[in-house]
C-alpha cells in the first residue's frame, strides 16, 4: 500500500527527531528544518525520509513544499524553543514562532480537504506563573515571556483556522520534556540534559558540578520524549481531539532534589551541587492535569524512574 505523507517542521530537533523516527514506521516523512538548533544526526538515514533545508518564516520555502507534496498530517514543531533567546531577541523569535506558524497554516488550509490533522507544539509556558495547580487546559493563561506569548497566539491561530477554514487541528502543551539527544549546552537547556551531562562527565573521571538554582524544592512534571511522541500521534489520529488543546505531561510531580536523588541512585554516582540564587522569574511549581488527553486514550508509558533509566543507559553509551 502507498504510504501517506507527513510533514514535520523542526523535525531535525530534539523532539522532532524522535517523532520522525516513530512516524517512519508507517509513513513517508518530509522534514522541513533550518538546522538552527536541529542536527542531521537527529535524523535516521531512511528511504522514506525527505529532508528539506528551509525556513518556516520564509513564505516561498513553505509554498514550494506544499506545491510538491500532498500531506495527510502536518506536525508543526519548528520554533525557537529557548525562552532565554526569546527574551534576548523577541522579534527574531516572533518571526519563527508566530509568522512561521501563520505561513504554515496558510499553506495547510489549501490542503484542508485532504489533510487529516494539523498538530501544533505549544508549551506549558502559556500558563506563566499564575499559581493555581495543577494546570488544566482551562486554567488561567498568563504567559510571562515572548516565547509563551507567541506560543499562546500561535495555538489560538491554529484553532481559529479550524473554525474559519475547516482545517482539522489540535494543539499540545508540552510540560518539561527530557530524553536522549536533548542538547545540554546552554544554561537554559532542560535541567535533565544538564544533570545527565554532569553525571556522565563524573563517570568519565572529570570535574563536574551541578548548579542548583534555589533550594531544589521547585516542582516539575517531567515527561519522557517517547510519551510526547505517543501523545502527538494520538492527537493526529483521534477525531475527538479536533480543534482542541491538550496538556501532554506525565501527571507525576517531583521536586528537583527528589529528581537528583533518583538519578544519582540510577547512575550510581553522587553529584557535587553548587547552590546558586534562585533564577529570576523561575516558576516554583509547574505540573499538569492530564485527564483531558487520558480521556481520548493517552497513557504515559514511562514513570520518571523508567525514563531516567533509559536516558542514562543511552547517554552513558553515547559518552564512551
Ligand atoms: P529544538 O530546538 O531541538 O527543535 C526545534 C527545531 O526547529 C530545530 O530542529 C530547529 O533547527 C528548527 N527551527 C528553528 N527555527 C526554524 C525556522 N525558522 N525554520 C525551520 N526550522 C526551524 O527544540 P525541541 O525541544 O525539540 O522543541 C520542539 C518543539 O516543542 C518546539 O516548538 C518547542 O517550542 C516545543 N516545546 C518543547 C519543550 C521542551 O521541553 N523541549 C517544552 C514545550 C514545548
Ligand atoms: C520550562 C521550559 C521553558 C518554558 C518554561 C515554562 C525546558 C527546558 N524549559 O522551563 O522553555 O516552557 O518551562 O514554564 O523545558 N535548574 C537548575 N540548574 C540548572 C538548570 C535548571 O537548578 O542547571 C532549575 C531551574 O532553575 C528550574 C528547574 O531546574 O527551577 C527546571 O529548569 P528547566 O530550565 O529545565 O525548565 P523550566 O521549567 O524552568
CSV table of C-alpha atoms and ligand atoms in Angstrom, one decimal:
chain,number,residue,atom,x,y,z
A,1,UNK,CA,0.0,0.0,0.0
A,2,UNK,CA,1.2,3.5,-0.8
A,3,UNK,CA,2.4,5.4,2.3
A,4,UNK,CA,0.7,8.6,3.4
A,5,UNK,CA,2.9,11.6,3.5
A,6,UNK,CA,3.6,13.6,6.7
A,7,UNK,CA,5.3,16.9,7.2
A,8,UNK,CA,7.3,17.5,10.4
A,9,UNK,CA,8.6,21.1,10.7
A,10,UNK,CA,11.5,21.2,13.1
A,11,UNK,CA,12.0,17.5,12.5
A,12,UNK,CA,15.8,17.7,13.0
A,13,UNK,CA,15.3,18.9,16.6
A,14,UNK,CA,15.3,17.0,19.8
A,15,UNK,CA,11.6,16.1,19.9
A,16,UNK,CA,11.2,16.2,16.1
A,17,UNK,CA,13.9,13.6,15.6
A,18,UNK,CA,12.1,11.1,17.9
A,19,UNK,CA,8.8,11.9,16.2
A,20,UNK,CA,10.2,11.3,12.8
A,21,UNK,CA,11.8,8.0,13.8
A,22,UNK,CA,8.4,6.8,15.0
A,23,UNK,CA,6.5,8.1,12.0
A,24,UNK,CA,8.8,6.4,9.6
A,25,UNK,CA,7.4,3.0,10.7
A,26,UNK,CA,4.2,3.8,8.8
A,27,UNK,CA,4.6,7.0,6.7
A,28,UNK,CA,6.6,8.8,4.2
A,29,UNK,CA,8.1,11.8,6.1
A,30,UNK,CA,9.1,15.2,4.9
A,31,UNK,CA,11.2,17.2,7.3
A,32,UNK,CA,11.5,21.0,7.0
A,33,UNK,CA,14.2,22.5,9.2
A,34,UNK,CA,16.7,25.3,9.0
A,35,UNK,CA,19.2,23.5,11.3
A,36,UNK,CA,19.5,26.5,13.6
A,37,UNK,CA,19.4,24.2,16.7
A,38,UNK,CA,18.5,20.9,14.9
A,39,UNK,CA,21.1,18.5,13.6
A,40,UNK,CA,21.1,16.0,10.7
A,41,UNK,CA,22.4,13.4,13.2
A,42,UNK,CA,19.0,13.5,15.0
A,43,UNK,CA,17.5,12.0,11.8
A,44,UNK,CA,17.9,8.4,10.6
A,45,UNK,CA,19.0,7.6,7.1
A,46,UNK,CA,15.8,6.2,5.7
A,47,UNK,CA,14.5,5.7,2.1
A,48,UNK,CA,11.1,7.2,3.1
A,49,UNK,CA,12.5,10.4,4.5
A,50,UNK,CA,13.0,13.6,2.6
A,51,UNK,CA,14.9,16.4,4.3
A,52,UNK,CA,14.3,19.9,3.1
A,53,UNK,CA,16.5,22.7,4.3
A,54,UNK,CA,14.2,25.7,4.7
A,55,UNK,CA,12.9,28.4,7.0
A,56,UNK,CA,9.3,28.5,8.2
A,57,UNK,CA,9.4,32.3,8.3
A,58,UNK,CA,10.1,32.4,4.5
A,59,UNK,CA,6.8,32.1,2.7
A,60,UNK,CA,8.4,30.9,-0.5
A,61,UNK,CA,10.1,27.9,1.2
A,62,UNK,CA,6.7,26.8,2.5
A,63,UNK,CA,4.8,27.3,-0.7
A,64,UNK,CA,7.3,25.2,-2.7
A,65,UNK,CA,6.9,22.3,-0.2
A,66,UNK,CA,3.1,22.4,-0.3
A,67,UNK,CA,3.2,22.6,-4.1
A,68,UNK,CA,5.4,19.4,-4.2
A,69,UNK,CA,3.6,17.3,-1.7
A,70,UNK,CA,0.1,16.4,-0.6
A,71,UNK,CA,0.2,15.9,3.2
A,72,UNK,CA,-2.1,13.7,5.3
A,73,UNK,CA,-0.7,15.1,8.5
A,74,UNK,CA,1.3,18.2,9.5
A,75,UNK,CA,3.2,18.3,12.8
A,76,UNK,CA,4.4,21.9,13.3
A,77,UNK,CA,7.3,21.8,15.8
A,78,UNK,CA,9.8,24.3,14.2
A,79,UNK,CA,10.4,27.0,16.7
A,80,UNK,CA,13.0,29.0,18.6
A,81,UNK,CA,12.5,26.7,21.6
A,82,UNK,CA,14.6,28.7,24.1
A,83,UNK,CA,12.8,31.1,26.4
A,84,UNK,CA,16.1,32.9,27.0
A,85,UNK,CA,16.6,33.5,23.3
A,86,UNK,CA,13.0,34.9,23.0
A,87,UNK,CA,13.8,37.4,25.7
A,88,UNK,CA,17.1,38.5,24.1
A,89,UNK,CA,15.7,38.6,20.5
A,90,UNK,CA,11.9,38.9,20.6
A,91,UNK,CA,11.5,40.0,17.0
A,92,UNK,CA,13.6,37.3,15.5
A,93,UNK,CA,11.9,34.7,17.7
A,94,UNK,CA,8.5,36.1,16.7
A,95,UNK,CA,9.3,35.7,13.0
A,96,UNK,CA,9.7,32.0,13.5
A,97,UNK,CA,7.3,31.2,16.3
A,98,UNK,CA,4.4,33.4,15.1
A,99,UNK,CA,4.9,34.4,11.5
A,100,UNK,CA,6.3,30.9,10.7
A,101,UNK,CA,3.1,29.3,12.1
A,102,UNK,CA,0.9,31.6,10.0
A,103,UNK,CA,2.8,30.7,6.8
A,104,UNK,CA,2.4,27.0,7.5
A,105,UNK,CA,-1.3,27.4,8.4
A,106,UNK,CA,-1.9,29.4,5.2
A,107,UNK,CA,-0.3,26.7,3.1
A,108,UNK,CA,-2.0,23.9,5.0
A,109,UNK,CA,-5.5,25.4,4.7
A,110,UNK,CA,-5.2,25.0,0.9
A,111,UNK,CA,-5.0,21.2,1.5
A,112,UNK,CA,-7.7,21.3,4.2
A,113,UNK,CA,-9.9,18.9,2.3
A,114,UNK,CA,-7.3,16.1,2.4
A,115,UNK,CA,-5.2,17.0,5.4
A,116,UNK,CA,-6.3,14.7,8.3
A,117,UNK,CA,-4.8,16.8,11.1
A,118,UNK,CA,-2.5,19.8,11.7
A,119,UNK,CA,-0.8,19.3,15.1
A,120,UNK,CA,0.9,22.2,16.8
A,121,UNK,CA,3.6,22.0,19.5
A,122,UNK,CA,2.7,24.5,22.2
A,123,UNK,CA,4.1,24.8,25.7
A,124,UNK,CA,3.2,24.9,29.4
A,125,UNK,CA,4.8,28.4,29.2
A,126,UNK,CA,1.4,29.7,28.2
A,127,UNK,CA,0.3,29.3,31.9
A,128,UNK,CA,3.1,31.5,33.1
A,129,UNK,CA,3.5,31.9,36.9
A,130,UNK,CA,-0.2,32.1,37.8
A,131,UNK,CA,-0.1,29.8,40.9
A,132,UNK,CA,-3.3,27.6,40.6
A,133,UNK,CA,-2.3,24.0,40.3
A,134,UNK,CA,-2.4,21.5,38.7
A,135,UNK,CA,-2.7,23.2,35.3
A,136,UNK,CA,-5.8,22.3,33.4
A,137,UNK,CA,-6.3,23.3,29.8
A,138,UNK,CA,-8.9,25.8,31.1
A,139,UNK,CA,-6.5,27.3,33.7
A,140,UNK,CA,-5.7,31.0,33.5
A,141,UNK,CA,-3.4,31.9,30.6
A,142,UNK,CA,-0.7,34.3,31.8
A,143,UNK,CA,2.5,34.0,29.7
A,144,UNK,CA,5.4,36.0,31.1
A,145,UNK,CA,7.9,35.7,28.2
A,146,UNK,CA,7.9,36.5,24.4
A,147,UNK,CA,8.1,32.7,23.9
A,148,UNK,CA,5.0,32.0,26.0
A,149,UNK,CA,3.1,34.9,24.4
A,150,UNK,CA,3.9,33.6,20.9
A,151,UNK,CA,3.0,30.0,21.8
A,152,UNK,CA,-0.4,31.1,23.0
A,153,UNK,CA,-1.0,33.3,20.0
A,154,UNK,CA,0.1,30.6,17.6
A,155,UNK,CA,-2.1,27.9,19.2
A,156,UNK,CA,-5.1,30.3,19.1
A,157,UNK,CA,-4.4,30.8,15.3
A,158,UNK,CA,-4.3,27.1,14.8
A,159,UNK,CA,-7.7,26.6,16.5
A,160,UNK,CA,-9.1,29.7,14.7
A,161,UNK,CA,-8.1,28.2,11.3
A,162,UNK,CA,-10.2,25.1,12.2
A,163,UNK,CA,-13.3,27.3,12.8
A,164,UNK,CA,-12.6,29.7,9.9
A,165,UNK,CA,-11.4,27.3,7.2
A,166,UNK,CA,-12.3,23.8,8.3
A,167,UNK,CA,-8.6,22.9,8.9
A,168,UNK,CA,-8.6,19.9,11.2
A,169,UNK,CA,-6.2,20.7,14.1
A,170,UNK,CA,-5.1,20.1,17.6
A,171,UNK,CA,-2.6,21.9,19.9
A,172,UNK,CA,-0.4,20.2,22.5
A,173,UNK,CA,1.0,22.0,25.6
A,174,UNK,CA,4.2,20.1,26.5
A,175,UNK,CA,5.5,20.2,30.1
A,176,UNK,CA,9.2,19.5,30.8
A,177,UNK,CA,10.3,17.1,28.1
A,178,UNK,CA,13.5,15.1,28.6
A,179,UNK,CA,15.3,12.2,26.9
A,180,UNK,CA,18.1,11.1,24.6
A,181,UNK,CA,19.7,13.8,22.3
A,182,UNK,CA,18.4,16.8,24.3
A,183,UNK,CA,21.2,19.3,24.0
A,184,UNK,CA,22.7,20.3,27.4
A,185,UNK,CA,24.9,23.1,26.0
A,186,UNK,CA,23.1,26.2,27.3
A,187,UNK,CA,22.4,27.1,30.9
A,188,UNK,CA,18.7,27.2,29.8
A,189,UNK,CA,18.8,23.7,28.4
A,190,UNK,CA,16.4,21.2,30.0
A,191,UNK,CA,17.7,20.6,33.6
A,192,UNK,CA,17.7,16.8,33.0
A,193,UNK,CA,20.0,17.2,30.0
A,194,UNK,CA,22.4,19.2,32.2
A,195,UNK,CA,22.2,16.7,35.0
A,196,UNK,CA,22.9,13.9,32.5
A,197,UNK,CA,25.9,15.7,31.2
A,198,UNK,CA,27.2,16.2,34.7
A,199,UNK,CA,26.7,12.6,35.7
A,200,UNK,CA,28.5,11.3,32.6
A,201,UNK,CA,31.4,13.7,33.0
A,202,UNK,CA,31.8,12.5,36.5
A,203,UNK,CA,31.6,8.9,35.4
A,204,UNK,CA,34.4,9.6,32.9
A,205,UNK,CA,36.5,11.0,35.8
A,206,UNK,CA,36.1,14.7,35.0
A,207,UNK,CA,35.3,17.5,37.3
A,208,UNK,CA,31.6,18.4,37.1
A,209,UNK,CA,29.4,20.4,39.5
A,210,UNK,CA,25.7,20.8,39.1
A,211,UNK,CA,24.5,24.4,39.6
A,212,UNK,CA,21.3,24.2,41.7
A,213,UNK,CA,19.3,27.4,41.3
A,214,UNK,CA,17.3,27.9,44.5
A,215,UNK,CA,16.9,25.3,47.2
A,216,UNK,CA,15.8,22.4,45.0
A,217,UNK,CA,12.2,22.4,46.2
A,218,UNK,CA,10.9,23.6,42.9
A,219,UNK,CA,8.5,21.1,41.4
A,220,UNK,CA,8.1,20.0,37.8
A,221,UNK,CA,6.2,17.5,35.7
A,222,UNK,CA,8.9,15.8,33.6
A,223,UNK,CA,7.7,13.8,30.6
A,224,UNK,CA,9.8,11.4,28.6
A,225,UNK,CA,10.2,12.3,25.0
A,226,UNK,CA,8.6,9.0,23.7
A,227,UNK,CA,5.5,9.8,25.7
A,228,UNK,CA,5.3,13.2,23.9
A,229,UNK,CA,5.6,11.4,20.6
A,230,UNK,CA,2.8,9.0,21.5
A,231,UNK,CA,0.7,11.9,22.6
A,232,UNK,CA,1.3,13.8,19.3
A,233,UNK,CA,0.4,10.8,17.2
A,234,UNK,CA,-2.7,10.2,19.3
A,235,UNK,CA,-3.8,13.8,18.7
A,236,UNK,CA,-3.2,13.4,15.0
A,237,UNK,CA,-5.2,10.2,14.7
A,238,UNK,CA,-8.0,10.9,17.1
A,239,UNK,CA,-11.3,12.5,15.9
A,240,UNK,CA,-12.1,13.6,19.4
A,241,UNK,CA,-9.0,15.9,19.5
A,242,UNK,CA,-10.4,18.1,16.7
A,243,UNK,CA,-9.9,21.9,17.3
A,244,UNK,CA,-8.9,21.3,21.0
A,245,UNK,CA,-5.8,22.0,23.1
A,246,UNK,CA,-4.3,19.3,25.4
A,247,UNK,CA,-1.7,19.2,28.0
A,248,UNK,CA,0.9,16.5,27.4
A,249,UNK,CA,2.8,15.6,30.6
A,250,UNK,CA,3.4,12.6,32.8
A,251,UNK,CA,0.9,13.5,35.6
A,252,UNK,CA,3.8,12.9,38.1
A,253,UNK,CA,5.3,15.7,40.1
A,254,UNK,CA,8.7,15.8,41.7
A,255,UNK,CA,10.9,18.4,43.4
A,256,UNK,CA,14.3,18.9,41.8
A,257,UNK,CA,16.0,17.4,44.9
A,258,UNK,CA,13.9,14.3,44.5
A,259,UNK,CA,14.9,14.0,40.9
A,260,UNK,CA,18.6,14.5,41.6
A,261,UNK,CA,18.5,11.8,44.3
A,262,UNK,CA,16.6,9.4,42.0
A,263,UNK,CA,19.1,10.0,39.2
A,264,UNK,CA,22.1,9.5,41.5
A,265,UNK,CA,20.8,6.2,42.5
A,266,UNK,CA,20.2,5.0,39.0
A,267,UNK,CA,23.6,6.1,37.8
A,268,UNK,CA,25.4,5.0,40.9
A,269,UNK,CA,27.2,8.4,41.0
A,270,UNK,CA,27.0,11.2,43.6
A,271,UNK,CA,26.8,14.7,42.1
A,272,UNK,CA,28.5,17.7,43.6
A,273,UNK,CA,26.0,20.5,43.9
A,274,UNK,CA,26.8,24.2,43.9
A,275,UNK,CA,23.8,26.2,45.2
A,276,UNK,CA,23.1,29.5,43.4
A,277,UNK,CA,20.5,32.2,43.7
A,278,UNK,CA,17.0,31.2,42.5
A,279,UNK,CA,16.7,32.3,38.9
A,280,UNK,CA,14.7,35.5,38.3
A,281,UNK,CA,11.2,34.5,37.2
A,282,UNK,CA,11.6,30.8,38.0
A,283,UNK,CA,8.3,29.2,38.5
A,284,UNK,CA,8.1,27.4,41.8
A,285,UNK,CA,5.7,24.7,40.9
A,286,UNK,CA,4.5,23.5,37.5
A,287,UNK,CA,2.6,20.3,36.9
A,288,UNK,CA,-0.3,19.2,34.7
A,289,UNK,CA,-3.7,17.7,35.0
A,290,UNK,CA,-3.7,15.2,32.0
A,291,UNK,CA,-7.3,14.0,32.4
A,292,UNK,CA,-8.3,15.5,29.1
A,293,UNK,CA,-5.8,13.7,26.9
A,294,UNK,CA,-6.3,10.5,29.0
A,295,UNK,CA,-10.0,10.6,28.1
A,296,UNK,CA,-9.1,10.1,24.4
A,297,UNK,CA,-6.7,7.2,25.1
A,298,UNK,CA,-3.3,8.7,26.3
A,299,UNK,CA,-1.4,6.6,28.8
A,300,UNK,CA,2.1,7.6,30.0
A,301,UNK,CA,4.4,4.6,29.4
A,302,UNK,CA,7.3,6.0,31.4
A,303,UNK,CA,7.4,6.8,35.1
A,304,UNK,CA,10.3,9.2,35.9
A,305,UNK,CA,12.3,6.3,37.2
A,306,UNK,CA,11.9,4.4,33.9
A,307,UNK,CA,12.6,7.4,31.8
A,308,UNK,CA,15.8,8.3,33.7
A,309,UNK,CA,17.0,4.7,33.4
A,310,UNK,CA,16.5,4.7,29.6
A,311,UNK,CA,18.1,8.1,29.3
A,312,UNK,CA,21.1,7.1,31.4
A,313,UNK,CA,21.6,3.9,29.5
A,314,UNK,CA,21.5,5.8,26.2
A,315,UNK,CA,23.7,8.7,27.3
A,316,UNK,CA,26.3,6.6,29.1
A,317,UNK,CA,26.9,4.7,25.8
A,318,UNK,CA,27.0,8.0,23.8
A,319,UNK,CA,29.8,9.3,26.1
A,320,UNK,CA,32.1,6.3,25.6
B,1,LIG,P1,14.8,22.0,19.2
B,1,LIG,O1,15.4,23.3,19.3
B,1,LIG,O2,15.6,20.8,19.4
B,1,LIG,O3,13.9,21.8,17.9
B,1,LIG,C1,13.4,22.9,17.2
B,1,LIG,C2,13.7,22.6,15.7
B,1,LIG,O4,13.1,23.7,14.9
B,1,LIG,C3,15.2,22.6,15.4
B,1,LIG,O5,15.5,21.5,14.6
B,1,LIG,C4,15.5,23.9,14.7
B,1,LIG,O6,16.6,23.8,13.8
B,1,LIG,C5,14.1,24.1,13.9
B,1,LIG,N1,13.9,25.5,13.6
B,1,LIG,C6,14.0,26.6,14.4
B,1,LIG,N2,13.7,27.7,13.7
B,1,LIG,C7,13.3,27.3,12.5
B,1,LIG,C8,12.9,28.0,11.3
B,1,LIG,N3,12.7,29.3,11.3
B,1,LIG,N4,12.6,27.3,10.2
B,1,LIG,C9,12.7,25.9,10.2
B,1,LIG,N5,13.1,25.2,11.3
B,1,LIG,C10,13.4,25.9,12.4
B,1,LIG,O7,13.6,22.0,20.4
B,1,LIG,P2,12.7,20.9,20.9
B,1,LIG,O8,12.8,20.8,22.4
B,1,LIG,O9,12.8,19.7,20.1
B,1,LIG,O10,11.2,21.6,20.7
B,1,LIG,C11,10.3,21.2,19.7
B,1,LIG,C12,9.0,21.9,19.8
B,1,LIG,O11,8.5,21.6,21.1
B,1,LIG,C13,9.2,23.5,19.8
B,1,LIG,O12,8.1,24.0,19.2
B,1,LIG,C14,9.2,23.8,21.3
B,1,LIG,O13,8.8,25.2,21.5
B,1,LIG,C15,8.2,22.8,21.8
B,1,LIG,N6,8.4,22.6,23.3
B,1,LIG,C16,9.5,22.0,23.8
B,1,LIG,C17,9.6,21.7,25.1
B,1,LIG,C18,10.8,21.0,25.7
B,1,LIG,O14,10.8,20.8,27.0
B,1,LIG,N7,11.8,20.6,25.0
B,1,LIG,C19,8.6,22.1,26.0
B,1,LIG,C20,7.4,22.8,25.5
B,1,LIG,C21,7.3,23.0,24.1
B,2,LIG,C1,10.5,25.1,31.2
B,2,LIG,C2,10.9,25.2,29.7
B,2,LIG,C3,10.8,26.6,29.2
B,2,LIG,C4,9.4,27.1,29.5
B,2,LIG,C5,9.1,27.0,30.9
B,2,LIG,C6,7.7,27.5,31.2
B,2,LIG,C7,12.5,23.5,29.2
B,2,LIG,C8,14.0,23.2,29.0
B,2,LIG,N1,12.3,24.7,29.6
B,2,LIG,O1,11.4,25.9,32.0
B,2,LIG,O2,11.0,26.5,27.8
B,2,LIG,O3,8.5,26.4,28.7
B,2,LIG,O4,9.2,25.7,31.4
B,2,LIG,O5,7.3,27.3,32.5
B,2,LIG,O6,11.7,22.6,29.2
B,2,LIG,N2,17.8,24.4,37.1
B,2,LIG,C9,18.9,24.2,37.9
B,2,LIG,N3,20.1,24.1,37.4
B,2,LIG,C10,20.3,24.0,36.0
B,2,LIG,C11,19.2,24.2,35.1
B,2,LIG,C12,17.9,24.4,35.7
B,2,LIG,O7,18.7,24.2,39.2
B,2,LIG,O8,21.5,23.9,35.6
B,2,LIG,C13,16.4,24.5,37.7
B,2,LIG,C14,15.7,25.7,37.1
B,2,LIG,O9,16.0,26.9,37.8
B,2,LIG,C15,14.2,25.3,37.3
B,2,LIG,C16,14.3,23.8,37.1
B,2,LIG,O10,15.7,23.4,37.3
B,2,LIG,O11,13.8,25.6,38.6
B,2,LIG,C17,13.8,23.3,35.7
B,2,LIG,O12,14.6,24.1,34.8
B,2,LIG,P1,14.4,23.9,33.2
B,2,LIG,O13,15.2,25.0,32.6
B,2,LIG,O14,14.7,22.5,32.8
B,2,LIG,O15,12.9,24.1,32.9
B,2,LIG,P2,11.8,25.3,33.4
B,2,LIG,O16,10.7,24.5,34.0
B,2,LIG,O17,12.5,26.3,34.1
